[in-house]
mmCIF file of N, CA and C in Angstrom:
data_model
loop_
_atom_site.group_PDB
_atom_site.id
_atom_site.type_symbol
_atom_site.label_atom_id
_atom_site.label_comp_id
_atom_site.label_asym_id
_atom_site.label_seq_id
_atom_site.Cartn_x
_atom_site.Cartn_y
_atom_site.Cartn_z
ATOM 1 N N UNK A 1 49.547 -112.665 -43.045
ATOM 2 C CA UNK A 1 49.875 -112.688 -44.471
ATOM 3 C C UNK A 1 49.010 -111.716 -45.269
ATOM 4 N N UNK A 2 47.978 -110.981 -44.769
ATOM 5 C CA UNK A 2 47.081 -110.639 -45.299
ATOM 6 C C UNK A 2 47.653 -109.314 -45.666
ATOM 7 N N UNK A 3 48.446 -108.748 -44.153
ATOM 8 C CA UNK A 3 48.875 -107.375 -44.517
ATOM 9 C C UNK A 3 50.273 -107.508 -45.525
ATOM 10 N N UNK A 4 51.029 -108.335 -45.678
ATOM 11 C CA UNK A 4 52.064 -108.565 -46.641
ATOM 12 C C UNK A 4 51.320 -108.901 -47.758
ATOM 13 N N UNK A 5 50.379 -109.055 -47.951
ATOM 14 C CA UNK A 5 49.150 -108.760 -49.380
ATOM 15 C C UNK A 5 48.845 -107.137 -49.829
ATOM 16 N N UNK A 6 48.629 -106.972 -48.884
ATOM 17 C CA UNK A 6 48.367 -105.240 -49.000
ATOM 18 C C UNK A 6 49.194 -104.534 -49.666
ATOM 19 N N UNK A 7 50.163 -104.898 -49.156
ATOM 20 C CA UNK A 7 51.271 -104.052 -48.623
ATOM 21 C C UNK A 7 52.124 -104.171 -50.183
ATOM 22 N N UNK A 8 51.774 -105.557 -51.149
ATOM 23 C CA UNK A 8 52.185 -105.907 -52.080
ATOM 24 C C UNK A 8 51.448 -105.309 -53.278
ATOM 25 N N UNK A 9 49.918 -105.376 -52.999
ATOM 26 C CA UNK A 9 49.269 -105.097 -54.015
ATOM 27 C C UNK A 9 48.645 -103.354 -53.879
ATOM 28 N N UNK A 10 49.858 -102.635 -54.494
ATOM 29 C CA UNK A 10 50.125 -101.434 -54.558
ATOM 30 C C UNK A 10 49.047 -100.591 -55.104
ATOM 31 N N UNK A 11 48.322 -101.014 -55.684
ATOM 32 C CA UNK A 11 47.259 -100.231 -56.858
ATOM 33 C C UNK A 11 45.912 -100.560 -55.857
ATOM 34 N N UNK A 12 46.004 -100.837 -54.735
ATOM 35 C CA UNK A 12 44.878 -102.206 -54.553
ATOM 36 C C UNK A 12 43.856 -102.424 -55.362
ATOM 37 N N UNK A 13 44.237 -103.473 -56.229
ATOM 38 C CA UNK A 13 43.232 -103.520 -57.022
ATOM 39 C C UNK A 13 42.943 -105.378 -56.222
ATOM 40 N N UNK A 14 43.154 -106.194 -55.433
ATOM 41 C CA UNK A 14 42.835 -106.932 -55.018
ATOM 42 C C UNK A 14 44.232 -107.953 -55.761
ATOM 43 N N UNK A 15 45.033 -107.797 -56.401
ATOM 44 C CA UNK A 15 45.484 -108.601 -57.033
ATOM 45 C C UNK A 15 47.460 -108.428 -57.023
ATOM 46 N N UNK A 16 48.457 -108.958 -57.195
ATOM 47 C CA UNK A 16 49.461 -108.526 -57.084
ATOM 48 C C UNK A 16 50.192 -109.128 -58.909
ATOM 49 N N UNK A 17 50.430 -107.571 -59.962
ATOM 50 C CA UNK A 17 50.881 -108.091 -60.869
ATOM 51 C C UNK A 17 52.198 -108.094 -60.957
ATOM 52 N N UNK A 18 53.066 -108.367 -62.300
ATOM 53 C CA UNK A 18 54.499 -108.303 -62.371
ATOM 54 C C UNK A 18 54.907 -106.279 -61.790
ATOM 55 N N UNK A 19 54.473 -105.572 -62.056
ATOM 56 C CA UNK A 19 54.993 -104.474 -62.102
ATOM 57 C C UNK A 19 54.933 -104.035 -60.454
ATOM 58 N N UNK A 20 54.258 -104.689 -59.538
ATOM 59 C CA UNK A 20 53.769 -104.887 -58.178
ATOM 60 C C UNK A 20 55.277 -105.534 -57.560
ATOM 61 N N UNK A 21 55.185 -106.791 -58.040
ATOM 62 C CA UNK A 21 56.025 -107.508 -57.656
ATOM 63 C C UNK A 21 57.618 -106.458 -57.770
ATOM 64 N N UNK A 22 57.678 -106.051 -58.972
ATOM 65 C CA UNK A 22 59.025 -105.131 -59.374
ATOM 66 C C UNK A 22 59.352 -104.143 -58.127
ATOM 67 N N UNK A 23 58.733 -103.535 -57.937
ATOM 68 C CA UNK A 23 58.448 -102.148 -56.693
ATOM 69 C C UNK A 23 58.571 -102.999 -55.814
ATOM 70 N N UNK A 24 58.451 -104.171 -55.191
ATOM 71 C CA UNK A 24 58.733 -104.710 -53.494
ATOM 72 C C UNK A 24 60.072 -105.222 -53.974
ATOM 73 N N UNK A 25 59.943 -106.076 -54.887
ATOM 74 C CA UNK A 25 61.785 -106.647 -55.173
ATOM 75 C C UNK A 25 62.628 -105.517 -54.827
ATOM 76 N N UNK A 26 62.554 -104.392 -55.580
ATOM 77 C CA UNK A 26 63.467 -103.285 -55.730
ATOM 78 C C UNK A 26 63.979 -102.420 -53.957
ATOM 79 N N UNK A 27 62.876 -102.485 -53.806
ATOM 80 C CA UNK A 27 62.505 -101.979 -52.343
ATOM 81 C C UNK A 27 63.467 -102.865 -51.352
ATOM 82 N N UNK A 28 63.732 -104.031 -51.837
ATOM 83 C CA UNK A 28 64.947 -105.284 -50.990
ATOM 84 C C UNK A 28 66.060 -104.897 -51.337
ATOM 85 N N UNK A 29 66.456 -104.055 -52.354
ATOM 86 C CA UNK A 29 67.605 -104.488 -53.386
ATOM 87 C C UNK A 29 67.949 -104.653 -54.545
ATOM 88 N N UNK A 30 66.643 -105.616 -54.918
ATOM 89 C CA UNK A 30 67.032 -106.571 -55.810
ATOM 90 C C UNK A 30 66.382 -106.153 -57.439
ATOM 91 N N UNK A 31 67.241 -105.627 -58.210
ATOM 92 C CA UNK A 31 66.496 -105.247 -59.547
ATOM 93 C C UNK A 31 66.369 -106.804 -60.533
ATOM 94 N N UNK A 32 65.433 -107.454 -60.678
ATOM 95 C CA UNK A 32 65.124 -108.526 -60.861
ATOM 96 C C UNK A 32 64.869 -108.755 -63.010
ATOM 97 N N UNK A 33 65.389 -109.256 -63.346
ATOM 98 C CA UNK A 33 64.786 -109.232 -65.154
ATOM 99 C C UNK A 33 63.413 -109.729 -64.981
ATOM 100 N N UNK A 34 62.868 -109.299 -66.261
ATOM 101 C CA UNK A 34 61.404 -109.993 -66.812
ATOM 102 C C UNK A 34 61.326 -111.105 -66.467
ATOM 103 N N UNK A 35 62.765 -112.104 -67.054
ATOM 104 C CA UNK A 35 62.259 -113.169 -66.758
ATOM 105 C C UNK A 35 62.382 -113.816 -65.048
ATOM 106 N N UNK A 36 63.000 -113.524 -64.665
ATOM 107 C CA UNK A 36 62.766 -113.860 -63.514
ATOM 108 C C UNK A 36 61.609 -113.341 -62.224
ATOM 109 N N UNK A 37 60.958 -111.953 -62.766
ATOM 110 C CA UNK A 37 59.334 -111.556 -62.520
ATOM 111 C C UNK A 37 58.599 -113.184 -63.042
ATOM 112 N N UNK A 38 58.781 -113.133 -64.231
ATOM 113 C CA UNK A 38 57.671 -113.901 -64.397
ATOM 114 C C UNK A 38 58.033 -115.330 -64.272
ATOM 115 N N UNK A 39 58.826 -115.798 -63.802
ATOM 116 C CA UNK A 39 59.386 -117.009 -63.091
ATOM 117 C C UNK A 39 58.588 -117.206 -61.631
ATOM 118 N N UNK A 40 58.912 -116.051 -60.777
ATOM 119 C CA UNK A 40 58.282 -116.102 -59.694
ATOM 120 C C UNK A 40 56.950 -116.014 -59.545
ATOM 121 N N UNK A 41 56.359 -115.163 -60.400
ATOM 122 C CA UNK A 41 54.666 -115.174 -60.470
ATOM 123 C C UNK A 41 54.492 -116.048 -61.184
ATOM 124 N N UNK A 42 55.157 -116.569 -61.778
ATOM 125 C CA UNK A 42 54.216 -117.949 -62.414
ATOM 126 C C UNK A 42 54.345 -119.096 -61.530
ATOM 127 N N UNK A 43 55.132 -119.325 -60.652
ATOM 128 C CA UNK A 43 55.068 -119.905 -59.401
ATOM 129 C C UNK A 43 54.110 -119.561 -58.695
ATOM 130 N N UNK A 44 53.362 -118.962 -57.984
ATOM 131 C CA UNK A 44 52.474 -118.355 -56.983
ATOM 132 C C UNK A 44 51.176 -118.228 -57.950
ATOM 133 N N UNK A 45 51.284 -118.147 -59.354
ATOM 134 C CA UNK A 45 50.076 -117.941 -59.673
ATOM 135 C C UNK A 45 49.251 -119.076 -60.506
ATOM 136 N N UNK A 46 48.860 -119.461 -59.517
ATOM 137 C CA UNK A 46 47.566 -120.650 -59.516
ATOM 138 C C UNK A 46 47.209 -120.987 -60.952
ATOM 139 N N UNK A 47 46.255 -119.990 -60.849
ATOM 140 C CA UNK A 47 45.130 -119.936 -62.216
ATOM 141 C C UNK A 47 45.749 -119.543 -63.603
ATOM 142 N N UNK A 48 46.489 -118.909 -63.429
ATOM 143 C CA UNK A 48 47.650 -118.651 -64.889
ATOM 144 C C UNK A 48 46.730 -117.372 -65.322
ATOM 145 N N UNK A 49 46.598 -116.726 -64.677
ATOM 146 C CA UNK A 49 45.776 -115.551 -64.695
ATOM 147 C C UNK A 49 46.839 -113.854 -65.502
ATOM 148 N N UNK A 50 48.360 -114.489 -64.764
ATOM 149 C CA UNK A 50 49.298 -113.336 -64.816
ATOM 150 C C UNK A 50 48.931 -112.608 -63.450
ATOM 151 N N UNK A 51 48.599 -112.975 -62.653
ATOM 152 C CA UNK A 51 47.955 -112.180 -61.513
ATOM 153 C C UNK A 51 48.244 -112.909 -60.166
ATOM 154 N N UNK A 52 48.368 -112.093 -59.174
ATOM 155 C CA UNK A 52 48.440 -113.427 -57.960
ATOM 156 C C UNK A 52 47.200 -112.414 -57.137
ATOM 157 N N UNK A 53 46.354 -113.758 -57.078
ATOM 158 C CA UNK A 53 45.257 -112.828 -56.206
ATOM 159 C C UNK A 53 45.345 -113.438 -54.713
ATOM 160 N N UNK A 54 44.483 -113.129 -53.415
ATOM 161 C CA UNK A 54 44.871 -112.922 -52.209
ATOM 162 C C UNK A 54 44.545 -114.584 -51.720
ATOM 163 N N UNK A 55 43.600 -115.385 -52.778
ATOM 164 C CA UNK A 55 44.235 -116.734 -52.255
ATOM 165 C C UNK A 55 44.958 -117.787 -52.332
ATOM 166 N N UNK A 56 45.626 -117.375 -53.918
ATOM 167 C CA UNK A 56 46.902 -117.758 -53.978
ATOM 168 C C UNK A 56 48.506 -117.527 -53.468
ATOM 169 N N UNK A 57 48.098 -115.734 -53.099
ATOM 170 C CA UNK A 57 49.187 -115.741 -52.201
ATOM 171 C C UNK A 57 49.313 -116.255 -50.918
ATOM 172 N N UNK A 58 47.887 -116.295 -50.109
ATOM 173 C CA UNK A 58 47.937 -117.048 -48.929
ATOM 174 C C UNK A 58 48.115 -118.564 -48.629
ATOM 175 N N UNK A 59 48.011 -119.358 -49.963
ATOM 176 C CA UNK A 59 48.247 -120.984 -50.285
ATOM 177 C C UNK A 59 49.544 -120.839 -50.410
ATOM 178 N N UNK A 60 50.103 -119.796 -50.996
ATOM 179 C CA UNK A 60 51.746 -119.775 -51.500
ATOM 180 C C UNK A 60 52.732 -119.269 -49.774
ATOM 181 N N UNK A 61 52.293 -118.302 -49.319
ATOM 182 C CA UNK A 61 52.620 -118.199 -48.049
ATOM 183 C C UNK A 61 52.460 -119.289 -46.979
ATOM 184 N N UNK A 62 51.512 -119.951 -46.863
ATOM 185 C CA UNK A 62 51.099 -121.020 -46.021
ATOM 186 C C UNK A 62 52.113 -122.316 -46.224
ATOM 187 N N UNK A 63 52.359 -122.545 -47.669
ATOM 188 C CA UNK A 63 53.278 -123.496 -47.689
ATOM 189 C C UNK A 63 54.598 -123.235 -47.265
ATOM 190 N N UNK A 64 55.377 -122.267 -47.384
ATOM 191 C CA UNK A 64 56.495 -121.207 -47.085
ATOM 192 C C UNK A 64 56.742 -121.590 -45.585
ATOM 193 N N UNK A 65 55.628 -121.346 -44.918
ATOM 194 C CA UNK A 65 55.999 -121.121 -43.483
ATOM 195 C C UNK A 65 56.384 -122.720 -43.143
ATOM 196 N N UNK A 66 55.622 -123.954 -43.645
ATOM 197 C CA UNK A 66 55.878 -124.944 -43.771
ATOM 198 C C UNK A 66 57.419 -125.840 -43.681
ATOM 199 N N UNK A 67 58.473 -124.373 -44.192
ATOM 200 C CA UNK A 67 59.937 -124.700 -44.852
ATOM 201 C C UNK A 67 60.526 -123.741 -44.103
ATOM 202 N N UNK A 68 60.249 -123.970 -42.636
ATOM 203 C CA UNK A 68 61.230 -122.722 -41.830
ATOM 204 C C UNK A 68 62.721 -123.166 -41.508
ATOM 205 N N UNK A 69 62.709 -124.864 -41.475
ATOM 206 C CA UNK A 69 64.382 -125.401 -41.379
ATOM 207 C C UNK A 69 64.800 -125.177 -43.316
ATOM 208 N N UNK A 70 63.646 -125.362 -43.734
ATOM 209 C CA UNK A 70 64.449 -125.213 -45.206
ATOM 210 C C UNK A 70 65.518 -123.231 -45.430
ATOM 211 N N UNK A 71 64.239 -122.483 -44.753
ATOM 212 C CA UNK A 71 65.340 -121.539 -45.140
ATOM 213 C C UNK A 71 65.977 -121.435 -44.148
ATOM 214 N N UNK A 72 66.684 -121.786 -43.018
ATOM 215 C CA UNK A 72 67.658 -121.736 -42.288
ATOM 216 C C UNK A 72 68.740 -122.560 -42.987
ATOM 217 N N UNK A 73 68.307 -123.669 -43.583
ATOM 218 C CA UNK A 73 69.463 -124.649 -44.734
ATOM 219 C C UNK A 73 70.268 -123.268 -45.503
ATOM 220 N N UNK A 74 68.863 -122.493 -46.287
ATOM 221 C CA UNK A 74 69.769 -121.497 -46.904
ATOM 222 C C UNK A 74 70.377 -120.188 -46.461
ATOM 223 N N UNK A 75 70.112 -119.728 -45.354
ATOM 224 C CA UNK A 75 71.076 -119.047 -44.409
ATOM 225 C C UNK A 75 72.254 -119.354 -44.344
ATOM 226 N N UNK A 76 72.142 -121.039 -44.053
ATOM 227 C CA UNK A 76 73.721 -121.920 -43.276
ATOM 228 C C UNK A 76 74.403 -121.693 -45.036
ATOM 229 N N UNK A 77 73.801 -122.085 -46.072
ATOM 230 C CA UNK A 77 74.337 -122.689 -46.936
ATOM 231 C C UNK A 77 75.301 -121.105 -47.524
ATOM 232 N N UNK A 78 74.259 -119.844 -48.120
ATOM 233 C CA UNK A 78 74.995 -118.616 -47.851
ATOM 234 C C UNK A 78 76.290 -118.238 -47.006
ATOM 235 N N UNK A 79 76.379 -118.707 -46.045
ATOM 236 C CA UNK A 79 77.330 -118.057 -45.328
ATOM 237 C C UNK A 79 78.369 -119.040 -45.438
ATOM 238 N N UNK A 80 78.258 -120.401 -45.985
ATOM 239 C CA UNK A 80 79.248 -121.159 -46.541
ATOM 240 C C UNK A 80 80.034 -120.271 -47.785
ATOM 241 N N UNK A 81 79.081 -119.520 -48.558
ATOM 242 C CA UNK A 81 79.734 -118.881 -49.913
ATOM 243 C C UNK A 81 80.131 -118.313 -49.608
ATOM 244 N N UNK A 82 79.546 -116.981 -48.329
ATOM 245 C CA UNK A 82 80.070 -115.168 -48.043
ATOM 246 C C UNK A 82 81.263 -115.752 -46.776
ATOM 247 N N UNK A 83 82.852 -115.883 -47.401
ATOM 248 C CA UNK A 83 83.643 -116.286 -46.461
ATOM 249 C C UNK A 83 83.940 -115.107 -45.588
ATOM 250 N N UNK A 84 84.125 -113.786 -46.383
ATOM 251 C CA UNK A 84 83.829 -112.593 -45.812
ATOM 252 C C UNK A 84 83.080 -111.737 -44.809
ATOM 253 N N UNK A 85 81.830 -112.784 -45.100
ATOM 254 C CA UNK A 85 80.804 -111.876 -44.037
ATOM 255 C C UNK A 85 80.326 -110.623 -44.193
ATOM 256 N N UNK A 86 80.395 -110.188 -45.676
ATOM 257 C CA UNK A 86 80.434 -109.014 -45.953
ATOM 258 C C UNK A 86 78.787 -108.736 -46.402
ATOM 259 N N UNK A 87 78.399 -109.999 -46.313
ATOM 260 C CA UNK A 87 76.488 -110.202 -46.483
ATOM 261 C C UNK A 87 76.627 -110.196 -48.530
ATOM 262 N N UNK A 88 77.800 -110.361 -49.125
ATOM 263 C CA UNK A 88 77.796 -110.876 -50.355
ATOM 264 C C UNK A 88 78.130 -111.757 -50.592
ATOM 265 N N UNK A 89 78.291 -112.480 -52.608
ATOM 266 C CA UNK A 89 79.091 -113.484 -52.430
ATOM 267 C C UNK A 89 79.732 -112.962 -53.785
ATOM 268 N N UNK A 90 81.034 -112.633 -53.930
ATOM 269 C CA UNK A 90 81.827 -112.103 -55.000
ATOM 270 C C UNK A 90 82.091 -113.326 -55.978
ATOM 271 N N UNK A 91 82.375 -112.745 -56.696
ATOM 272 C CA UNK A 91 83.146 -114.200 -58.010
ATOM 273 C C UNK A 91 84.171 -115.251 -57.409
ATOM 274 N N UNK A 92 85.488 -114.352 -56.957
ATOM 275 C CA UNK A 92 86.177 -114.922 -55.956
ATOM 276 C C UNK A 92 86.006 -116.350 -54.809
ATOM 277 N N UNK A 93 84.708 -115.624 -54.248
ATOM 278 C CA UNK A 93 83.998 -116.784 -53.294
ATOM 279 C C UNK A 93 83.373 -117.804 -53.847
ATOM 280 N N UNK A 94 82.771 -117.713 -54.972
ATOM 281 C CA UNK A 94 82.023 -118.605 -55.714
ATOM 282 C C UNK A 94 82.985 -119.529 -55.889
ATOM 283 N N UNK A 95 83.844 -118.983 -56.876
ATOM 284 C CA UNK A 95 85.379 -119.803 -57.387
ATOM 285 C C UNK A 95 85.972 -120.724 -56.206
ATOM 286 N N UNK A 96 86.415 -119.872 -54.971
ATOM 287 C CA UNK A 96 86.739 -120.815 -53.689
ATOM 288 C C UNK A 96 85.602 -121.839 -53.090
ATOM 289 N N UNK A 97 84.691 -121.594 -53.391
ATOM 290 C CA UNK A 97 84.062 -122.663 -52.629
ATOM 291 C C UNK A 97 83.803 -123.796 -53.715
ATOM 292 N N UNK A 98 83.864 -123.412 -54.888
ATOM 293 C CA UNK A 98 83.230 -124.536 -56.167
ATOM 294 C C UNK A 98 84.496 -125.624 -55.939
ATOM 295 N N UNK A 99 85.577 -124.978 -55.534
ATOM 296 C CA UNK A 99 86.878 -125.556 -55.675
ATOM 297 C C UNK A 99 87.325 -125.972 -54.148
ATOM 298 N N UNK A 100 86.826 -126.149 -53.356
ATOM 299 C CA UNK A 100 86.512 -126.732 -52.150
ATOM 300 C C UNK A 100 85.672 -127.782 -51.838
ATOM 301 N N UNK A 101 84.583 -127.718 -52.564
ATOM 302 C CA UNK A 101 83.966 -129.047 -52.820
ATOM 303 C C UNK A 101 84.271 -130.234 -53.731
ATOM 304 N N UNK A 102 85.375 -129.625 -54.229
ATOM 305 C CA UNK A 102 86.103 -130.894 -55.255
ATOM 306 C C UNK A 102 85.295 -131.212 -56.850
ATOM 307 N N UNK A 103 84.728 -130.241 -57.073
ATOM 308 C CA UNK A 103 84.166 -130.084 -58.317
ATOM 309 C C UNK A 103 85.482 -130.691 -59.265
ATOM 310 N N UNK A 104 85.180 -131.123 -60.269
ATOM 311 C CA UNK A 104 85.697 -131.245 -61.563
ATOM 312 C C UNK A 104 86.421 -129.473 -61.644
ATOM 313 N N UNK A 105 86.748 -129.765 -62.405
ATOM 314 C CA UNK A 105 87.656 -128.765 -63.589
ATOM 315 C C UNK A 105 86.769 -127.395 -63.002
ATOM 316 N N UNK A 106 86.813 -126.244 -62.003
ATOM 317 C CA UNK A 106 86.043 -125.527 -62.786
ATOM 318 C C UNK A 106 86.076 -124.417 -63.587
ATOM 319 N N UNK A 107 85.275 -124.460 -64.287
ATOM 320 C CA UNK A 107 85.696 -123.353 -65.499
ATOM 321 C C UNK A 107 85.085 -122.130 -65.302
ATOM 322 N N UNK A 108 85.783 -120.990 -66.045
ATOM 323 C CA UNK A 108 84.683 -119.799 -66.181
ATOM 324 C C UNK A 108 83.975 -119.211 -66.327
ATOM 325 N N UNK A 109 83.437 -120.465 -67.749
ATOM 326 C CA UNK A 109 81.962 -120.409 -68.194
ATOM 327 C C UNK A 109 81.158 -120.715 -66.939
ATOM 328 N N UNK A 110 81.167 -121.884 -66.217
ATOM 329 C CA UNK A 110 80.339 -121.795 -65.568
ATOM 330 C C UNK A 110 80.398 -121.200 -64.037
ATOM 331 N N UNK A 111 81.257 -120.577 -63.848
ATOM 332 C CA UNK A 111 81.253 -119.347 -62.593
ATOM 333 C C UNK A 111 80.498 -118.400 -63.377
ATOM 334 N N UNK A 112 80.533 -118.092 -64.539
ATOM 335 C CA UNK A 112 80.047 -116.928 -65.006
ATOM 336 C C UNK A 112 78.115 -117.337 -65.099
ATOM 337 N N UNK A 113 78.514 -118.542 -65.767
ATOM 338 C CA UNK A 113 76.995 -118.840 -65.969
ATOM 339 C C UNK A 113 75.927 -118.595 -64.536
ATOM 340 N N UNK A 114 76.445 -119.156 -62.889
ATOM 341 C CA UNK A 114 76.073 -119.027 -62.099
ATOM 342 C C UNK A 114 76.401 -117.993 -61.271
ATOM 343 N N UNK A 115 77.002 -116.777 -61.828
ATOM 344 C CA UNK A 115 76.910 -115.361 -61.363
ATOM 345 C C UNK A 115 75.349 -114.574 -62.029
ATOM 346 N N UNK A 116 75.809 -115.084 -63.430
ATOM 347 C CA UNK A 116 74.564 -114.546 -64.513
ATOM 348 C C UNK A 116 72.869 -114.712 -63.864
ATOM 349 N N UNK A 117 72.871 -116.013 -63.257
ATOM 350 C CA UNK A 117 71.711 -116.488 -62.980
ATOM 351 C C UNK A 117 71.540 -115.738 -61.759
ATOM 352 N N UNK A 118 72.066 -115.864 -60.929
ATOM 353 C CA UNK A 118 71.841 -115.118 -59.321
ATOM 354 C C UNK A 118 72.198 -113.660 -59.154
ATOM 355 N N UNK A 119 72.896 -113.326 -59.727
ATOM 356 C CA UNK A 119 72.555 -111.792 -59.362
ATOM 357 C C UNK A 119 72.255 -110.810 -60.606
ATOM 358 N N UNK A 120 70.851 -110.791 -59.920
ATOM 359 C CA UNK A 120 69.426 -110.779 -60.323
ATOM 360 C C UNK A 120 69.825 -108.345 -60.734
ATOM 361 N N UNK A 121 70.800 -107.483 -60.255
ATOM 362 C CA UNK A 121 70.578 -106.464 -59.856
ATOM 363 C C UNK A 121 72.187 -105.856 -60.724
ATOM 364 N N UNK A 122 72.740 -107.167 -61.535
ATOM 365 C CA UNK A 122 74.034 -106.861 -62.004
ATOM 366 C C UNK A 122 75.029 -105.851 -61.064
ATOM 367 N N UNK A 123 75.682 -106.258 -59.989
ATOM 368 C CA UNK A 123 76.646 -105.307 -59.905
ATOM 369 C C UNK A 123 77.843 -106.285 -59.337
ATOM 370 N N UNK A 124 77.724 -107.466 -59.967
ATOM 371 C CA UNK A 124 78.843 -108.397 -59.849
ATOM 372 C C UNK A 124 78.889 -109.329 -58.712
ATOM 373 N N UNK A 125 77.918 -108.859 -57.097
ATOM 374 C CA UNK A 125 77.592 -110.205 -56.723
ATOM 375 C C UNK A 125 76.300 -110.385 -56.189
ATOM 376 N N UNK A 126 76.276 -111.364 -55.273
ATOM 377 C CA UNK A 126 74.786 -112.043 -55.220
ATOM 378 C C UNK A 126 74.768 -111.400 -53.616
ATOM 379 N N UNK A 127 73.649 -111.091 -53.736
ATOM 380 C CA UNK A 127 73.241 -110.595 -52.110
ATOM 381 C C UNK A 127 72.644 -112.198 -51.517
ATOM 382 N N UNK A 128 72.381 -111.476 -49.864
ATOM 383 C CA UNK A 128 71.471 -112.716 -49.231
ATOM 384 C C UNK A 128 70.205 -113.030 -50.278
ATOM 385 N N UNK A 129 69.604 -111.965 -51.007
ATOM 386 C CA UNK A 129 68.306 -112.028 -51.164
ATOM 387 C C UNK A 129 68.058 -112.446 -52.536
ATOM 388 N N UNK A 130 69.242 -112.076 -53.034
ATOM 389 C CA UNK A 130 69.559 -112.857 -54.641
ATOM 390 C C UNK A 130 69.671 -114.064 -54.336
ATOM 391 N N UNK A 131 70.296 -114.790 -53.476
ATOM 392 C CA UNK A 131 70.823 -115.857 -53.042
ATOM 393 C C UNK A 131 69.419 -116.753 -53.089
ATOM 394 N N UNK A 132 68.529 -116.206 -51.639
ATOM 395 C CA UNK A 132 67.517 -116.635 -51.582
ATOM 396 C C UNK A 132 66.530 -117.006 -52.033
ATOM 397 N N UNK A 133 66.193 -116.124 -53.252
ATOM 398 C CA UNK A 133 65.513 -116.519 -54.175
ATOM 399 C C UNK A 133 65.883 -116.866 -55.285
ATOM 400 N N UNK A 134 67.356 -117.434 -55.480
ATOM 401 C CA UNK A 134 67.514 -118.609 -56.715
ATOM 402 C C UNK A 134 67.181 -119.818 -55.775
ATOM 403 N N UNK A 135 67.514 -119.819 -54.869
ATOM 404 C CA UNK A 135 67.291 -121.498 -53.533
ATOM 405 C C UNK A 135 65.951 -121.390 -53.931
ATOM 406 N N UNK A 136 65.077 -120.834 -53.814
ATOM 407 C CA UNK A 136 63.617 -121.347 -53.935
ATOM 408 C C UNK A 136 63.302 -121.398 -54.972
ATOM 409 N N UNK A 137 63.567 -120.840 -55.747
ATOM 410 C CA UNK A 137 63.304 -121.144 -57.433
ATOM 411 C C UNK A 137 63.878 -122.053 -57.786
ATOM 412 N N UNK A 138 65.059 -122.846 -56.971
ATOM 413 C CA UNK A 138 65.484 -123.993 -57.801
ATOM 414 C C UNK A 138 64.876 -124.889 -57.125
ATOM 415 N N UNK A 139 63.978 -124.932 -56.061
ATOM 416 C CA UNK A 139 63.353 -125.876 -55.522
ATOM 417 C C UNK A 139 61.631 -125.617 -55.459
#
């Protein structure tokens, strides 16, 4: 974990800030808003510093590894949405599966609302990695 510290904290200044975090997100894919930078570092960051330093990321990693059936849940649960396999999940799919589980009514507001939230990079759908990190942010 130490070198996925490094490797994060770009400036090495010992510490990993929001603009740190931006450059590895991006580097996945994933163009992420403010608020969801500072959603995730305020998760990982302990002391409320605005900063994640190297032993909060290693308390934050350590628990992680802890939840290795949890992210296989969200692997399985993804590929329930991507009927395609196309490693996305379009509006379309969202819509079919909301409406497969026997949801109430569903509406467009809230397909839209839960497109809005997960894809984090706007280009209409949610990658694995968008995916992935609304699952852990909602848990």
């Amino acid at each position: 974990f130490i070198e996925a510290f490094e490797t994060f904290d770009i400036n090495d200044d010992a510490s990993i800030s929001a603009p740190e975090l931006r450059v590895v997100l991006k580097s996945l894919g994933i163009e992420p808003t403010e608020d969801v930078l500072t959603e995730i570092l305020s998760e990982v960051d302990a002391d409320g510093n605005g900063v994640v330093d190297v032993q909060e990321f290693l308390v934050f990693m350590a628990s992680r590894t802890l939840y290795k059936d949890e992210d296989q849940n969200i692997r399985d649960a993804f590929k329930q949405f991507d009927k395609d396999g196309n490693g996305f999940i379009d509006r379309d799919e969202l819509i079919s599966l909301m409406e497969s589980i026997r949801t109430k009514v569903v509406r467009q507001k809230k397909i839209d609302e839960m497109m809005q939230d997960a894809d984090f990079d706007r280009d209409g759908k949610i990658s694995y990695q968008e995916f992935y990190i609304m699952m852990k942010l909602a848990y």
